[in-house]
mmCIF file of C-alpha atoms and ligand atoms in Angstrom:
data_model
loop_
_atom_site.group_PDB
_atom_site.id
_atom_site.type_symbol
_atom_site.label_atom_id
_atom_site.label_comp_id
_atom_site.label_asym_id
_atom_site.label_seq_id
_atom_site.Cartn_x
_atom_site.Cartn_y
_atom_site.Cartn_z
ATOM 1 C CA MET A 1 29.345 -24.561 -19.063
ATOM 2 C CA ALA A 2 26.840 -21.877 -19.347
ATOM 3 C CA THR A 3 23.117 -22.179 -19.888
ATOM 4 C CA THR A 4 20.558 -20.683 -22.255
ATOM 5 C CA ASP A 5 17.515 -18.836 -20.916
ATOM 6 C CA ASP A 6 15.392 -21.955 -20.247
ATOM 7 C CA ASP A 7 18.651 -23.758 -18.327
ATOM 8 C CA THR A 8 19.892 -25.850 -21.320
ATOM 9 C CA PRO A 9 23.400 -26.685 -20.549
ATOM 10 C CA VAL A 10 25.432 -24.978 -23.730
ATOM 11 C CA THR A 11 28.841 -23.899 -24.200
ATOM 12 C CA PRO A 12 29.482 -19.758 -23.997
ATOM 13 C CA ALA A 13 30.017 -19.677 -27.773
ATOM 14 C CA THR A 14 26.227 -20.652 -27.746
ATOM 15 C CA ALA A 15 24.936 -19.057 -24.875
ATOM 16 C CA VAL A 16 26.235 -15.656 -26.157
ATOM 17 C CA VAL A 17 23.989 -16.037 -29.162
ATOM 18 C CA HIS A 18 20.866 -17.055 -27.319
ATOM 19 C CA LEU A 19 20.828 -15.316 -23.982
ATOM 20 C CA GLY A 20 18.492 -12.772 -23.160
ATOM 21 C CA ARG A 21 16.314 -12.921 -26.339
ATOM 22 C CA GLU A 22 12.571 -13.803 -26.522
ATOM 23 C CA PRO A 23 11.800 -13.198 -30.311
ATOM 24 C CA HIS A 24 8.094 -14.151 -29.695
ATOM 25 C CA ALA A 25 7.501 -11.616 -27.122
ATOM 26 C CA HIS A 26 8.544 -9.038 -29.907
ATOM 27 C CA HIS A 27 6.489 -10.169 -32.796
ATOM 28 C CA GLY A 28 9.020 -12.808 -33.590
ATOM 29 C CA PHE A 29 11.529 -10.102 -34.348
ATOM 30 C CA VAL A 30 14.962 -11.498 -33.213
ATOM 31 C CA ASN A 31 16.770 -8.944 -31.630
ATOM 32 C CA VAL A 32 15.240 -7.254 -28.298
ATOM 33 C CA PRO A 33 14.224 -3.824 -29.437
ATOM 34 C CA VAL A 34 15.330 -0.775 -28.020
ATOM 35 C CA TYR A 35 12.411 0.335 -24.816
ATOM 36 C CA ARG A 36 12.974 4.153 -24.338
ATOM 37 C CA GLY A 37 11.158 5.950 -21.560
ATOM 38 C CA SER A 38 10.663 7.464 -18.522
ATOM 39 C CA THR A 39 7.051 6.818 -17.610
ATOM 40 C CA VAL A 40 5.693 3.480 -17.277
ATOM 41 C CA LEU A 41 1.802 3.539 -16.853
ATOM 42 C CA TYR A 42 -0.267 1.372 -14.155
ATOM 43 C CA PRO A 43 -3.368 0.220 -15.594
ATOM 44 C CA THR A 44 -5.584 0.267 -12.146
ATOM 45 C CA LEU A 45 -5.271 1.623 -8.707
ATOM 46 C CA ALA A 46 -5.079 -1.442 -7.662
ATOM 47 C CA SER A 47 -1.912 -2.422 -9.716
ATOM 48 C CA LEU A 48 -0.448 0.798 -8.293
ATOM 49 C CA ASP A 49 -0.823 -0.265 -4.921
ATOM 50 C CA ALA A 50 0.528 -3.655 -5.143
ATOM 51 C CA MET A 51 3.678 -2.621 -6.149
ATOM 52 C CA THR A 52 4.348 -5.886 -8.101
ATOM 53 C CA GLN A 53 4.745 -4.641 -11.606
ATOM 54 C CA ALA A 54 7.469 -5.679 -13.625
ATOM 55 C CA TYR A 55 8.390 -2.185 -14.580
ATOM 56 C CA THR A 56 7.748 0.826 -12.696
ATOM 57 C CA TYR A 57 10.086 3.566 -13.798
ATOM 58 C CA GLY A 58 12.341 3.941 -16.659
ATOM 59 C CA ARG A 59 15.394 4.683 -14.371
ATOM 60 C CA ARG A 60 14.658 1.703 -12.585
ATOM 61 C CA GLY A 61 15.000 -1.050 -15.801
ATOM 62 C CA THR A 62 13.296 -1.462 -18.946
ATOM 63 C CA PRO A 63 13.295 -4.868 -21.003
ATOM 64 C CA THR A 64 16.129 -4.140 -23.000
ATOM 65 C CA VAL A 65 18.105 -3.537 -19.794
ATOM 66 C CA ARG A 66 16.790 -6.490 -18.442
ATOM 67 C CA ALA A 67 17.812 -8.676 -21.168
ATOM 68 C CA LEU A 68 21.343 -7.564 -21.025
ATOM 69 C CA GLU A 69 21.480 -7.926 -17.373
ATOM 70 C CA ASP A 70 20.066 -11.605 -17.089
ATOM 71 C CA ALA A 71 22.158 -12.394 -20.018
ATOM 72 C CA LEU A 72 25.440 -11.210 -18.032
ATOM 73 C CA THR A 73 24.117 -12.840 -14.972
ATOM 74 C CA ARG A 74 23.988 -16.252 -16.517
ATOM 75 C CA LEU A 75 27.392 -15.960 -18.309
ATOM 76 C CA ALA A 76 29.015 -14.758 -15.154
ATOM 77 C CA GLY A 77 27.659 -17.330 -12.892
ATOM 78 C CA GLY A 78 25.891 -14.997 -10.656
ATOM 79 C CA ALA A 79 22.814 -14.317 -8.759
ATOM 80 C CA ASP A 80 21.990 -10.783 -10.114
ATOM 81 C CA THR A 81 23.554 -7.993 -12.622
ATOM 82 C CA LYS A 82 23.008 -4.256 -12.317
ATOM 83 C CA LEU A 83 23.974 -2.523 -15.480
ATOM 84 C CA ALA A 84 25.964 0.884 -15.161
ATOM 85 C CA ALA A 85 26.397 3.626 -17.783
ATOM 86 C CA SER A 86 30.176 3.375 -17.839
ATOM 87 C CA GLY A 87 32.789 0.823 -16.276
ATOM 88 C CA TYR A 88 33.887 3.663 -13.846
ATOM 89 C CA GLN A 89 30.415 4.048 -12.371
ATOM 90 C CA ALA A 90 30.181 0.347 -12.235
ATOM 91 C CA VAL A 91 33.180 0.556 -10.080
ATOM 92 C CA THR A 92 31.979 3.419 -7.870
ATOM 93 C CA THR A 93 28.556 1.938 -7.702
ATOM 94 C CA ALA A 94 30.032 -1.595 -6.286
ATOM 95 C CA LEU A 95 32.393 -0.041 -3.727
ATOM 96 C CA LEU A 96 29.726 2.235 -2.132
ATOM 97 C CA ALA A 97 27.395 -1.017 -1.898
ATOM 98 C CA PHE A 98 29.466 -1.663 1.060
ATOM 99 C CA VAL A 99 31.487 1.107 2.745
ATOM 100 C CA GLU A 100 30.773 3.502 5.555
ATOM 101 C CA ALA A 101 32.504 5.788 7.389
ATOM 102 C CA GLY A 102 35.180 4.259 9.617
ATOM 103 C CA ASP A 103 35.638 1.068 7.267
ATOM 104 C CA HIS A 104 39.275 0.015 5.905
ATOM 105 C CA ILE A 105 39.548 -1.269 2.450
ATOM 106 C CA LEU A 106 42.022 -3.217 0.645
ATOM 107 C CA MET A 107 43.000 -2.053 -2.987
ATOM 108 C CA VAL A 108 45.322 -3.807 -5.189
ATOM 109 C CA ASP A 109 47.813 -1.591 -6.379
ATOM 110 C CA THR A 110 47.710 -2.465 -10.154
ATOM 111 C CA THR A 111 44.200 -1.458 -10.341
ATOM 112 C CA TYR A 112 42.977 0.755 -13.114
ATOM 113 C CA GLN A 113 43.792 4.312 -12.241
ATOM 114 C CA PRO A 114 40.119 6.168 -11.921
ATOM 115 C CA THR A 115 39.378 3.350 -9.552
ATOM 116 C CA ARG A 116 42.444 4.611 -7.226
ATOM 117 C CA GLN A 117 41.569 8.010 -7.833
ATOM 118 C CA PHE A 118 38.090 7.558 -6.534
ATOM 119 C CA CYS A 119 39.296 5.877 -3.399
ATOM 120 C CA ASP A 120 41.802 8.592 -2.725
ATOM 121 C CA TYR A 121 39.457 11.467 -3.182
ATOM 122 C CA MET A 122 35.927 10.576 -3.040
ATOM 123 C CA LEU A 123 36.209 7.421 -0.386
ATOM 124 C CA ARG A 124 38.746 9.286 1.907
ATOM 125 C CA ARG A 125 36.333 12.429 1.832
ATOM 126 C CA LEU A 126 33.623 9.860 3.265
ATOM 127 C CA GLY A 127 35.666 8.477 5.641
ATOM 128 C CA VAL A 128 36.874 5.502 4.232
ATOM 129 C CA GLU A 129 40.484 4.414 4.452
ATOM 130 C CA THR A 130 41.971 2.539 1.466
ATOM 131 C CA GLU A 131 45.303 0.535 1.825
ATOM 132 C CA TYR A 132 46.717 -0.458 -1.210
ATOM 133 C CA TYR A 133 48.419 -3.951 -1.511
ATOM 134 C CA ASP A 134 50.982 -5.866 -3.580
ATOM 135 C CA PRO A 135 49.246 -7.901 -6.182
ATOM 136 C CA LEU A 136 51.392 -11.041 -5.433
ATOM 137 C CA ILE A 137 50.223 -11.073 -1.822
ATOM 138 C CA GLY A 138 48.142 -14.019 -2.500
ATOM 139 C CA SER A 139 46.841 -15.447 1.376
ATOM 140 C CA GLY A 140 49.524 -12.970 2.846
ATOM 141 C CA ILE A 141 46.392 -10.736 2.578
ATOM 142 C CA ALA A 142 45.473 -12.251 5.798
ATOM 143 C CA ARG A 143 47.896 -10.169 7.644
ATOM 144 C CA LEU A 144 46.446 -6.590 6.519
ATOM 145 C CA ILE A 145 43.032 -7.706 7.109
ATOM 146 C CA ARG A 146 41.859 -5.186 10.287
ATOM 147 C CA PRO A 147 38.787 -5.503 12.561
ATOM 148 C CA ASN A 148 37.170 -2.642 10.368
ATOM 149 C CA THR A 149 38.428 -3.872 6.594
ATOM 150 C CA ARG A 150 35.225 -4.311 4.682
ATOM 151 C CA LEU A 151 36.231 -5.108 1.325
ATOM 152 C CA VAL A 152 38.976 -6.372 -0.845
ATOM 153 C CA TYR A 153 39.051 -5.574 -4.333
ATOM 154 C CA VAL A 154 41.287 -7.822 -7.020
ATOM 155 C CA GLU A 155 41.841 -7.072 -10.804
ATOM 156 C CA SER A 156 43.584 -10.024 -12.293
ATOM 157 C CA PRO A 157 45.754 -9.275 -14.520
ATOM 158 C CA GLY A 158 46.402 -5.601 -13.194
ATOM 159 C CA SER A 159 45.838 -2.662 -15.330
ATOM 160 C CA GLN A 160 48.997 -1.787 -17.399
ATOM 161 C CA THR A 161 51.194 -4.209 -16.038
ATOM 162 C CA PHE A 162 49.132 -7.617 -16.384
ATOM 163 C CA GLU A 163 50.411 -9.278 -12.957
ATOM 164 C CA MET A 164 48.147 -12.027 -12.143
ATOM 165 C CA GLN A 165 46.691 -12.379 -8.542
ATOM 166 C CA ASP A 166 46.003 -15.507 -6.847
ATOM 167 C CA VAL A 167 42.254 -14.339 -6.572
ATOM 168 C CA PRO A 168 41.175 -17.600 -4.726
ATOM 169 C CA ALA A 169 43.534 -17.544 -1.951
ATOM 170 C CA ILE A 170 43.086 -13.981 -1.401
ATOM 171 C CA ALA A 171 39.307 -14.724 -1.300
ATOM 172 C CA ALA A 172 39.753 -17.427 0.779
ATOM 173 C CA ALA A 173 41.611 -15.630 3.290
ATOM 174 C CA ALA A 174 39.161 -12.923 3.209
ATOM 175 C CA ARG A 175 36.220 -15.308 4.274
ATOM 176 C CA ALA A 176 38.151 -16.957 6.721
ATOM 177 C CA ALA A 177 38.791 -13.780 8.703
ATOM 178 C CA SER A 178 35.135 -12.459 8.486
ATOM 179 C CA ASP A 179 32.176 -12.976 6.589
ATOM 180 C CA LYS A 180 31.239 -9.259 6.646
ATOM 181 C CA ILE A 181 34.396 -8.990 4.121
ATOM 182 C CA TRP A 182 33.402 -8.466 0.700
ATOM 183 C CA VAL A 183 35.450 -9.323 -2.404
ATOM 184 C CA LEU A 184 35.159 -7.463 -5.399
ATOM 185 C CA ALA A 185 36.869 -8.200 -8.810
ATOM 186 C CA ASP A 186 37.216 -5.803 -11.763
ATOM 187 C CA ASN A 187 37.239 -8.384 -14.718
ATOM 188 C CA THR A 188 37.032 -6.282 -17.596
ATOM 189 C CA TRP A 189 40.475 -7.580 -19.080
ATOM 190 C CA ALA A 190 39.003 -11.235 -19.334
ATOM 191 C CA SER A 191 35.300 -10.705 -19.847
ATOM 192 C CA PRO A 192 33.040 -13.145 -18.612
ATOM 193 C CA LEU A 193 33.755 -15.665 -21.412
ATOM 194 C CA TYR A 194 37.270 -16.136 -20.237
ATOM 195 C CA CYS A 195 37.189 -15.616 -16.130
ATOM 196 C CA GLN A 196 34.393 -16.307 -13.830
ATOM 197 C CA PRO A 197 35.547 -14.440 -10.536
ATOM 198 C CA LEU A 198 32.411 -15.717 -8.554
ATOM 199 C CA ALA A 199 33.237 -19.198 -9.315
ATOM 200 C CA LEU A 200 36.937 -17.704 -7.644
ATOM 201 C CA GLY A 201 35.583 -16.776 -4.667
ATOM 202 C CA ALA A 202 34.487 -13.006 -5.249
ATOM 203 C CA ASP A 203 31.423 -11.867 -4.434
ATOM 204 C CA VAL A 204 31.121 -9.553 -7.136
ATOM 205 C CA SER A 205 32.474 -9.018 -10.817
ATOM 206 C CA ILE A 206 32.849 -5.608 -12.359
ATOM 207 C CA GLU A 207 32.820 -5.164 -16.130
ATOM 208 C CA ALA A 208 33.597 -2.236 -18.277
ATOM 209 C CA GLY A 209 31.122 -3.339 -21.175
ATOM 210 C CA THR A 210 32.769 -0.376 -23.103
ATOM 211 C CA LYS A 211 35.565 -2.557 -24.154
ATOM 212 C CA TYR A 212 34.791 -6.045 -25.143
ATOM 213 C CA LEU A 213 30.942 -6.459 -24.536
ATOM 214 C CA VAL A 214 30.506 -3.192 -26.758
ATOM 215 C CA GLY A 215 33.296 -4.217 -28.906
ATOM 216 C CA HIS A 216 33.186 -1.197 -31.456
ATOM 217 C CA ALA A 217 34.540 1.909 -29.383
ATOM 218 C CA ASP A 218 31.008 3.307 -30.054
ATOM 219 C CA ALA A 219 29.226 3.292 -26.427
ATOM 220 C CA LEU A 220 29.914 3.153 -22.950
ATOM 221 C CA LEU A 221 28.679 0.645 -20.593
ATOM 222 C CA GLY A 222 29.254 -1.113 -17.301
ATOM 223 C CA SER A 223 28.164 -4.039 -15.320
ATOM 224 C CA VAL A 224 28.397 -5.317 -11.553
ATOM 225 C CA THR A 225 27.336 -9.052 -11.386
ATOM 226 C CA SER A 226 27.158 -10.536 -7.630
ATOM 227 C CA ASN A 227 26.533 -13.664 -6.133
ATOM 228 C CA LYS A 228 23.356 -14.167 -3.707
ATOM 229 C CA ARG A 229 24.609 -12.630 -0.723
ATOM 230 C CA ALA A 230 25.928 -9.227 -2.574
ATOM 231 C CA ALA A 231 23.017 -8.877 -4.580
ATOM 232 C CA ARG A 232 20.837 -6.824 -2.487
ATOM 233 C CA HIS A 233 23.561 -4.395 -1.473
ATOM 234 C CA ILE A 234 24.454 -3.768 -5.304
ATOM 235 C CA GLU A 235 20.652 -3.549 -6.136
ATOM 236 C CA ARG A 236 20.274 -0.580 -3.212
ATOM 237 C CA SER A 237 23.554 1.150 -4.164
ATOM 238 C CA ALA A 238 22.611 1.200 -7.628
ATOM 239 C CA GLY A 239 19.226 2.300 -6.874
ATOM 240 C CA HIS A 240 20.070 5.208 -3.965
ATOM 241 C CA LEU A 241 22.900 6.606 -6.715
ATOM 242 C CA GLY A 242 20.619 6.676 -9.799
ATOM 243 C CA VAL A 243 22.868 4.320 -11.599
ATOM 244 C CA CYS A 244 21.132 3.680 -15.008
ATOM 245 C CA PRO A 245 22.521 2.923 -18.695
ATOM 246 C CA GLY A 246 21.530 4.671 -21.805
ATOM 247 C CA SER A 247 19.040 2.517 -23.972
ATOM 248 C CA GLU A 248 20.990 2.953 -26.941
ATOM 249 C CA GLU A 249 24.147 1.786 -25.544
ATOM 250 C CA THR A 250 22.316 -1.336 -23.722
ATOM 251 C CA PHE A 251 21.145 -2.244 -27.283
ATOM 252 C CA LEU A 252 24.768 -1.961 -28.149
ATOM 253 C CA GLY A 253 25.935 -4.262 -25.646
ATOM 254 C CA LEU A 254 23.382 -7.085 -26.260
ATOM 255 C CA ARG A 255 24.206 -6.564 -30.018
ATOM 256 C CA GLY A 256 28.010 -6.658 -28.823
ATOM 257 C CA LEU A 257 27.403 -10.055 -26.931
ATOM 258 C CA ARG A 258 26.337 -12.214 -29.936
ATOM 259 C CA THR A 259 29.660 -11.868 -31.340
ATOM 260 C CA LEU A 260 31.410 -11.798 -28.011
ATOM 261 C CA ASP A 261 32.923 -14.972 -28.504
ATOM 262 C CA VAL A 262 34.304 -15.168 -32.301
ATOM 263 C CA ARG A 263 35.964 -11.594 -31.722
ATOM 264 C CA LEU A 264 37.514 -12.451 -28.555
ATOM 265 C CA ALA A 265 39.049 -15.451 -29.967
ATOM 266 C CA ARG A 266 40.823 -13.274 -32.799
ATOM 267 C CA HIS A 267 41.961 -10.479 -30.542
ATOM 268 C CA GLN A 268 43.312 -13.557 -28.174
ATOM 269 C CA GLU A 269 45.122 -14.826 -31.286
ATOM 270 C CA THR A 270 46.726 -11.899 -32.435
ATOM 271 C CA GLY A 271 47.508 -10.677 -29.059
ATOM 272 C CA LEU A 272 49.635 -13.643 -28.908
ATOM 273 C CA SER A 273 50.955 -13.235 -32.105
ATOM 274 C CA LEU A 274 51.926 -9.576 -31.298
ATOM 275 C CA ALA A 275 53.307 -10.625 -27.973
ATOM 276 C CA ARG A 276 55.487 -13.347 -29.351
ATOM 277 C CA TRP A 277 57.019 -11.320 -32.103
ATOM 278 C CA LEU A 278 57.741 -8.183 -29.645
ATOM 279 C CA GLN A 279 59.493 -10.909 -27.450
ATOM 280 C CA GLY A 280 62.144 -11.316 -30.176
ATOM 281 C CA ARG A 281 62.898 -7.792 -30.853
ATOM 282 C CA THR A 282 65.716 -6.240 -29.141
ATOM 283 C CA GLU A 283 64.047 -3.079 -28.584
ATOM 284 C CA ILE A 284 62.056 -4.591 -25.826
ATOM 285 C CA THR A 285 63.271 -5.838 -22.792
ATOM 286 C CA ARG A 286 60.118 -7.266 -21.332
ATOM 287 C CA VAL A 287 56.411 -8.361 -22.819
ATOM 288 C CA MET A 288 53.750 -8.422 -20.126
ATOM 289 C CA HIS A 289 51.430 -10.871 -21.191
ATOM 290 C CA PRO A 290 50.366 -13.639 -18.798
ATOM 291 C CA ALA A 291 49.546 -16.142 -21.537
ATOM 292 C CA LEU A 292 52.768 -16.268 -22.465
ATOM 293 C CA PRO A 293 54.288 -19.385 -20.908
ATOM 294 C CA ASP A 294 57.987 -17.697 -19.391
ATOM 295 C CA ASP A 295 55.449 -14.683 -17.649
ATOM 296 C CA PRO A 296 55.617 -14.579 -13.987
ATOM 297 C CA GLY A 297 51.949 -15.031 -13.669
ATOM 298 C CA HIS A 298 51.460 -17.705 -16.269
ATOM 299 C CA ALA A 299 50.472 -20.559 -14.279
ATOM 300 C CA LEU A 300 47.930 -18.444 -12.304
ATOM 301 C CA TRP A 301 46.461 -17.339 -15.640
ATOM 302 C CA LYS A 302 46.351 -21.214 -16.689
ATOM 303 C CA ARG A 303 44.422 -22.096 -13.681
ATOM 304 C CA ASP A 304 42.233 -18.980 -13.536
ATOM 305 C CA CYS A 305 41.261 -17.799 -16.817
ATOM 306 C CA LYS A 306 39.974 -19.862 -20.131
ATOM 307 C CA GLY A 307 41.648 -17.631 -22.481
ATOM 308 C CA SER A 308 43.782 -14.430 -22.992
ATOM 309 C CA THR A 309 42.647 -11.057 -24.503
ATOM 310 C CA GLY A 310 44.292 -8.627 -27.052
ATOM 311 C CA LEU A 311 45.718 -6.491 -24.226
ATOM 312 C CA PHE A 312 49.086 -6.386 -22.911
ATOM 313 C CA ALA A 313 51.841 -4.202 -22.296
ATOM 314 C CA VAL A 314 55.925 -4.355 -23.150
ATOM 315 C CA LEU A 315 59.133 -2.385 -21.586
ATOM 316 C CA LEU A 316 61.061 -0.683 -24.085
ATOM 317 C CA ARG A 317 64.802 -0.494 -24.034
ATOM 318 C CA PRO A 318 65.507 3.474 -22.958
ATOM 319 C CA VAL A 319 65.295 5.483 -25.989
ATOM 320 C CA SER A 320 65.046 9.445 -26.664
ATOM 321 C CA ARG A 321 61.388 11.077 -26.473
ATOM 322 C CA ARG A 322 62.058 12.057 -30.147
ATOM 323 C CA ALA A 323 62.651 8.295 -31.076
ATOM 324 C CA LEU A 324 59.543 7.174 -29.298
ATOM 325 C CA ALA A 325 57.686 9.873 -31.163
ATOM 326 C CA ALA A 326 59.036 8.653 -34.270
ATOM 327 C CA PHE A 327 57.937 4.822 -33.670
ATOM 328 C CA LEU A 328 54.376 5.977 -32.532
ATOM 329 C CA ASP A 329 53.684 9.117 -34.882
ATOM 330 C CA GLY A 330 54.300 7.093 -37.800
ATOM 331 C CA LEU A 331 51.986 3.799 -37.146
ATOM 332 C CA LYS A 332 49.549 3.536 -39.730
ATOM 333 C CA LEU A 333 47.483 0.843 -38.190
ATOM 334 C CA PHE A 334 47.616 1.544 -34.456
ATOM 335 C CA GLY A 335 45.657 4.273 -33.140
ATOM 336 C CA MET A 336 46.778 6.133 -30.066
ATOM 337 C CA GLY A 337 44.119 6.769 -27.326
ATOM 338 C CA TYR A 338 42.564 5.308 -24.133
ATOM 339 C CA SER A 339 40.244 2.704 -23.539
ATOM 340 C CA TRP A 340 40.690 -0.655 -26.063
ATOM 341 C CA GLY A 341 38.520 -3.797 -26.799
ATOM 342 C CA GLY A 342 37.173 -2.109 -30.093
ATOM 343 C CA TYR A 343 37.983 -3.526 -33.457
ATOM 344 C CA GLU A 344 40.863 -1.358 -34.145
ATOM 345 C CA SER A 345 44.765 -1.768 -32.936
ATOM 346 C CA LEU A 346 45.957 0.499 -30.235
ATOM 347 C CA VAL A 347 49.096 1.352 -28.438
ATOM 348 C CA ILE A 348 49.266 4.171 -25.690
ATOM 349 C CA PRO A 349 52.412 5.203 -23.420
ATOM 350 C CA PHE A 350 51.970 4.982 -19.789
ATOM 351 C CA ASP A 351 54.068 5.818 -16.614
ATOM 352 C CA CYS A 352 52.777 4.142 -13.555
ATOM 353 C CA SER A 353 56.366 4.908 -11.576
ATOM 354 C CA SER A 354 54.380 7.861 -10.014
ATOM 355 C CA TYR A 355 51.778 6.393 -8.338
ATOM 356 C CA ARG A 356 52.076 2.675 -7.317
ATOM 357 C CA THR A 357 52.922 2.710 -3.424
ATOM 358 C CA ALA A 358 52.474 -1.101 -2.441
ATOM 359 C CA ALA A 359 54.534 -2.527 -5.303
ATOM 360 C CA PRO A 360 56.524 0.546 -6.824
ATOM 361 C CA TRP A 361 57.432 0.228 -10.336
ATOM 362 C CA THR A 362 61.125 0.318 -11.327
ATOM 363 C CA GLY A 363 61.219 -0.885 -15.101
ATOM 364 C CA GLU A 364 63.691 1.161 -16.835
ATOM 365 C CA GLY A 365 62.616 2.464 -19.835
ATOM 366 C CA GLN A 366 59.281 3.643 -21.411
ATOM 367 C CA THR A 367 56.275 1.265 -21.082
ATOM 368 C CA LEU A 368 53.552 0.766 -23.767
ATOM 369 C CA ARG A 369 50.223 -1.051 -23.689
ATOM 370 C CA PHE A 370 48.970 -2.544 -26.866
ATOM 371 C CA HIS A 371 45.750 -3.591 -27.821
ATOM 372 C CA ALA A 372 45.339 -6.132 -30.681
ATOM 373 C CA GLY A 373 42.216 -5.225 -32.906
ATOM 374 C CA LEU A 374 40.818 -7.393 -35.669
ATOM 375 C CA GLU A 375 43.037 -6.599 -38.339
ATOM 376 C CA ASN A 376 45.456 -9.199 -39.834
ATOM 377 C CA ALA A 377 48.436 -10.007 -37.351
ATOM 378 C CA ASP A 378 50.981 -9.581 -40.544
ATOM 379 C CA ASP A 379 49.733 -6.519 -41.328
ATOM 380 C CA LEU A 380 50.165 -5.294 -37.736
ATOM 381 C CA ILE A 381 53.558 -6.694 -37.257
ATOM 382 C CA ALA A 382 54.664 -4.914 -40.577
ATOM 383 C CA ASP A 383 53.579 -1.841 -39.253
ATOM 384 C CA LEU A 384 55.474 -2.161 -35.880
ATOM 385 C CA ALA A 385 58.633 -2.983 -37.698
ATOM 386 C CA ALA A 386 58.557 -0.255 -39.580
ATOM 387 C CA GLY A 387 57.787 1.955 -36.466
ATOM 388 C CA PHE A 388 61.038 0.165 -35.100
ATOM 389 C CA ASP A 389 62.948 1.315 -38.341
ATOM 390 C CA ARG A 390 61.863 4.722 -37.816
ATOM 391 C CA MET A 391 62.695 4.761 -34.057
ATOM 392 C CA ALA A 392 66.438 3.484 -35.122
ATOM 393 C CA ALA A 393 66.915 6.223 -37.470
ATOM 394 C CA ALA A 394 65.690 8.779 -34.908
ATOM 395 C CA SER A 395 68.247 7.547 -32.391
ATOM 396 C CA ILE A 396 71.209 8.052 -34.412
HETATM 397 C C1 PLP B 1 38.350 1.008 -19.002
HETATM 398 C C2 PLP B 1 38.068 -0.013 -17.571
HETATM 399 C C3 PLP B 1 37.053 0.659 -16.547
HETATM 400 C C4 PLP B 1 36.143 1.900 -16.727
HETATM 401 O O1 PLP B 1 35.593 1.683 -17.721
HETATM 402 P P1 PLP B 1 34.826 3.066 -18.750
HETATM 403 O O2 PLP B 1 33.865 2.310 -19.392
HETATM 404 O O3 PLP B 1 35.768 3.522 -19.547
HETATM 405 O O4 PLP B 1 34.224 3.728 -17.662
HETATM 406 C C5 PLP B 1 37.318 -0.125 -15.482
HETATM 407 N N1 PLP B 1 38.155 -1.011 -15.253
HETATM 408 C C6 PLP B 1 38.941 -1.486 -16.069
HETATM 409 C C7 PLP B 1 40.133 -2.505 -16.000
HETATM 410 C C8 PLP B 1 38.900 -0.861 -17.337
HETATM 411 O O5 PLP B 1 39.933 -1.172 -18.094
#
């Protein structure tokens, strides 16, 4: 159950429509207006001295920013949310909230690749050691915890290859080892509507709002929602780093929120239609989608998630680069590009064999990541079928 701003219990579909709005504070206008601004005025010296004004300076928040932060806090079941200018900035703000020189962190091997680069380059320079672990480790994470381990980072399902993690077991092991260990989750795939990492034992849930929240590929946005014990660390980190989202982007996040539930339902349905159809194709050796009953992560997905979204991957039978190009280049409905979560279907080839270390990728053949957009599923399938015909012709 979610709640509205006045604590009325409602389903999430209703919550996303009503959260973070206050029409009568804005002359009855239905949507929160875009507040732009750096300077905020104080009416008297006494009010300046008191430091109790709700808004103090543009970088520290506006009513537009606060509206979306509060809505996301409620949706994720947290204590507080800080918005960031991108999902990646939300990741780095969350990591930097908890570590200092000499610390050790446990990072899932299937994490979003830029997160990995931040650990390998920036955290390393700051004297923080990152150890990568197998996404399937579960409670075995306990064996990797050292006296200086400061945080455990999960992403379930993992980027690119969609392994589900036993987040409750990992969080319980971390908590049992020390209350000085923080559990951070990147929840971008599921969004707060389909997974609630804080309820599974994480302290912090990170979202790239760029993806499904914004939903139209027209803005970058990130958020960090934390539980009570983590909230002040995140607030300090965001404050010290000067993290603030753009006003227009925040408005687009609020606008996206209103339709998030219906869009996700469609992404889910179309994603499953494509995944099932691809499973039946001889060109494909494996479909990586945790909502498919024969996926290795299916039981965990069923236990921990309320739904699946439009992003999944496949492993192709080995084909020449020329045949792959014939498939990809002629697609009419699938765009090729980074990011996902918008209305348009996408496909992108990837190769994670070059950088995974704890759970090396051994699949033979090209891996492709698909994003099911909001188009009609039969149209998308026809486009892919024509692509496979071109691939076959180019393979002769
Ligand atoms: C896209 C993505 C991010 C980063 O979001 P940006 O807004 O592009 O910076 C972080 N984590 C995951 C899992 C993502 O897919």
